Short mmCIF file of C-alpha atoms in Angstrom, two decimals:
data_model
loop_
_atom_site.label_atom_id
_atom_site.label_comp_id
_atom_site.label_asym_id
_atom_site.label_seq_id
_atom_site.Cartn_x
_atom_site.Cartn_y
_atom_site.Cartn_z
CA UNK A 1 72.67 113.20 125.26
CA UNK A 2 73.83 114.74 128.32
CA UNK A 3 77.70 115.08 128.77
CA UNK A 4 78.37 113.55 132.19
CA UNK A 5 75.47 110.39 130.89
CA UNK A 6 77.89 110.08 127.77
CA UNK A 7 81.24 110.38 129.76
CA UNK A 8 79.87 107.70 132.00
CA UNK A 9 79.12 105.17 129.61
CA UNK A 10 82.18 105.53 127.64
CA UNK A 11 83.78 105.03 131.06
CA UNK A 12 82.17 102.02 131.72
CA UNK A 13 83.46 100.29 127.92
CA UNK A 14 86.88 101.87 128.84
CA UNK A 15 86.43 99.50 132.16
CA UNK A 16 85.40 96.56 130.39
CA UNK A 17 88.44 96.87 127.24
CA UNK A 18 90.79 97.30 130.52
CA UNK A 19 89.49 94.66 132.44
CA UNK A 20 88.48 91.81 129.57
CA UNK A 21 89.96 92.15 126.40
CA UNK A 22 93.53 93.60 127.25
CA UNK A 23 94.79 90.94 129.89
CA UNK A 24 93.43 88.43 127.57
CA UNK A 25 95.70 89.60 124.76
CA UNK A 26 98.44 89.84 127.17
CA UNK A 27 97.86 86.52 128.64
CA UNK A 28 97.55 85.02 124.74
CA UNK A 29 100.52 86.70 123.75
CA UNK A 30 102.38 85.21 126.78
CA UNK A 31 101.13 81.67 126.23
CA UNK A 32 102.64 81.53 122.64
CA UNK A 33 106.36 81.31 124.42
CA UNK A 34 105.24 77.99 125.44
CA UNK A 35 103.46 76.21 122.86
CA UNK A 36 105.45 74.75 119.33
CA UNK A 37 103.68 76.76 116.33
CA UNK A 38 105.28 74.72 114.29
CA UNK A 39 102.95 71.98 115.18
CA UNK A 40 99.30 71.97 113.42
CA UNK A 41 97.55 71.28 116.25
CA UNK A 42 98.61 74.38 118.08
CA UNK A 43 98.33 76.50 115.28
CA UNK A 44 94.87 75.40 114.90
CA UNK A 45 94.55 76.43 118.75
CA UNK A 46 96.10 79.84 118.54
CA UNK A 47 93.83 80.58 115.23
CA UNK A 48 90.93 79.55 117.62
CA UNK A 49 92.44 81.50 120.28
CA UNK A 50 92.29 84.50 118.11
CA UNK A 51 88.93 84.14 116.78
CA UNK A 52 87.69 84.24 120.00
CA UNK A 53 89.32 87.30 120.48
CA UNK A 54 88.61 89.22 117.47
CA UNK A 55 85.05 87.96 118.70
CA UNK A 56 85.36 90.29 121.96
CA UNK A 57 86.05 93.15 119.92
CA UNK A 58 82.90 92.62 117.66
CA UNK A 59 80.90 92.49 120.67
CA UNK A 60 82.15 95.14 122.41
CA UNK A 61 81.91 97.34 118.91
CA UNK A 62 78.14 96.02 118.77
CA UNK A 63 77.57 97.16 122.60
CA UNK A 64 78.61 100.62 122.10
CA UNK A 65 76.76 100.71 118.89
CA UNK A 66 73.47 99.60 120.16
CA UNK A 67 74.00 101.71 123.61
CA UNK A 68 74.56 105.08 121.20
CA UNK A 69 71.74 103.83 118.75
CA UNK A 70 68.79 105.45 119.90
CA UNK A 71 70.16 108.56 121.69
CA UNK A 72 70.45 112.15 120.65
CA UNK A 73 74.34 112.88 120.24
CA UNK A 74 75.87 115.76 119.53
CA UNK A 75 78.30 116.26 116.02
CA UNK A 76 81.36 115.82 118.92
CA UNK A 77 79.49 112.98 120.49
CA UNK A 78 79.33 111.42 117.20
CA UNK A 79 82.93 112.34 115.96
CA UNK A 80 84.28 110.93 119.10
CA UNK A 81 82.47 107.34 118.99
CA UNK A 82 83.62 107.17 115.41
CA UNK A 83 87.22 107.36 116.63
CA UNK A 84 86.88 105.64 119.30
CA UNK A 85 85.79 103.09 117.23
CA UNK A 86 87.98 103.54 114.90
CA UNK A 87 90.94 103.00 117.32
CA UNK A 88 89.49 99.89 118.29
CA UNK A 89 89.86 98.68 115.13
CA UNK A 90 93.29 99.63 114.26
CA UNK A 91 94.25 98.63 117.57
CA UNK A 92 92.93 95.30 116.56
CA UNK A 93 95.03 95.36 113.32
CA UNK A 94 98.14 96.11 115.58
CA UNK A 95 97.37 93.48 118.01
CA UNK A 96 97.32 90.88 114.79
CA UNK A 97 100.89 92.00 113.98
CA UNK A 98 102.16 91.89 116.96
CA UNK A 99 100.58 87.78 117.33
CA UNK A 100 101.82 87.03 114.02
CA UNK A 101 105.72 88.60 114.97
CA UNK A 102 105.71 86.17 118.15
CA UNK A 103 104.98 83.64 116.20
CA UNK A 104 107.19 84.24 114.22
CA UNK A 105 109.68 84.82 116.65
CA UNK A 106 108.82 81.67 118.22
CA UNK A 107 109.60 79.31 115.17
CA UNK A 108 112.70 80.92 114.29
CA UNK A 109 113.95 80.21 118.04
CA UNK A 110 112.50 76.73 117.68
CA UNK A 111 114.04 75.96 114.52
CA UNK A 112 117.44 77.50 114.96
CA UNK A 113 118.30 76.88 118.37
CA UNK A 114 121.77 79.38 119.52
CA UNK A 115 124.75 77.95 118.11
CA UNK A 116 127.54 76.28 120.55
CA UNK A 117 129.82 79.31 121.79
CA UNK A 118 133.39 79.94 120.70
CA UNK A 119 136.10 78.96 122.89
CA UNK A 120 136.75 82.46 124.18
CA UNK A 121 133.19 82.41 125.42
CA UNK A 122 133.48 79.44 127.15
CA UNK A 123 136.66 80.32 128.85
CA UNK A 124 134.31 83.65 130.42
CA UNK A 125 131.94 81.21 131.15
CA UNK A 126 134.25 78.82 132.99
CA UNK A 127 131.72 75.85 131.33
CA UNK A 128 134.56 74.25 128.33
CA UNK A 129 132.55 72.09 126.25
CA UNK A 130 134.52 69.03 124.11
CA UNK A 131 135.48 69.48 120.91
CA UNK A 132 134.13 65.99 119.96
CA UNK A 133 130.51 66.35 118.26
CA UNK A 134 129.68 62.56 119.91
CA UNK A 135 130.20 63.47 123.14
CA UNK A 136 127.19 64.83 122.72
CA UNK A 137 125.29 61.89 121.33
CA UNK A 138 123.60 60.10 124.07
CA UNK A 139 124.86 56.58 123.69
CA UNK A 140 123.68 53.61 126.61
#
């Protein structure tokens, strides 16, 4: 296969990881900070979520299969595909940790909430909280 017909296909699959599958992992990633994981329903969302995305990665692995299928590639042609490929995939691996860490992150901020500040801290904040535990009890 020619080298500038090679360079611009790969450019064009650079363009569409850039343009489809990285803001959508950003924009996942950035939704998580406002859902409860704790809750089954939204767990059952973000494994959806994530299905869907591991989904764009299969495709676009199946695109650039089928578009080098047929052709006559050099050994560096080849080589390179195969990591590229294989970047994908370990990119997808590292994308998966980094989802399961906010999660993570997410319930532990949920279910331990920041404890109420010492005195001194209070003081630098000019904000003095009571001491008594029912003021802050709602009570009508």
């Amino acid at each position: 296969m020619q080298h500038e017909l090679f360079e611009q296909q790969l450019a064009s699959f650079n363009n569409l990881w850039n343009t489809a599958i990285v803001p959508f992992f950003e924009k996942f990633l950035a939704s998580i900070a406002h859902f409860d994981p704790r809750r089954d329903t939204i767990m059952r969302g973000i494994e959806r979520t994530w299905t869907n995305y591991v989904q764009l990665h299969v495709s676009l692995e199946r695109n650039i299969l089928l578009q080098f299928k047929n052709e006559k590639l050099t050994q560096t042609q080849v080589k390179f595909i195969n990591g590229y490929l294989a970047d994908m995939k370990k990119s997808l691996q590292q994308d998966q940790q980094i989802l399961r860490q906010a999660i993570n992150d997410r319930k532990h901020a949920l279910n331990y909430p920041l404890p109420m500040p010492t005195l001194e801290e209070q003081i630098e904040a000019h904000q003095i909280f009571p001491d008594n535990p029912a003021y802050y009890k709602p009570s009508f």
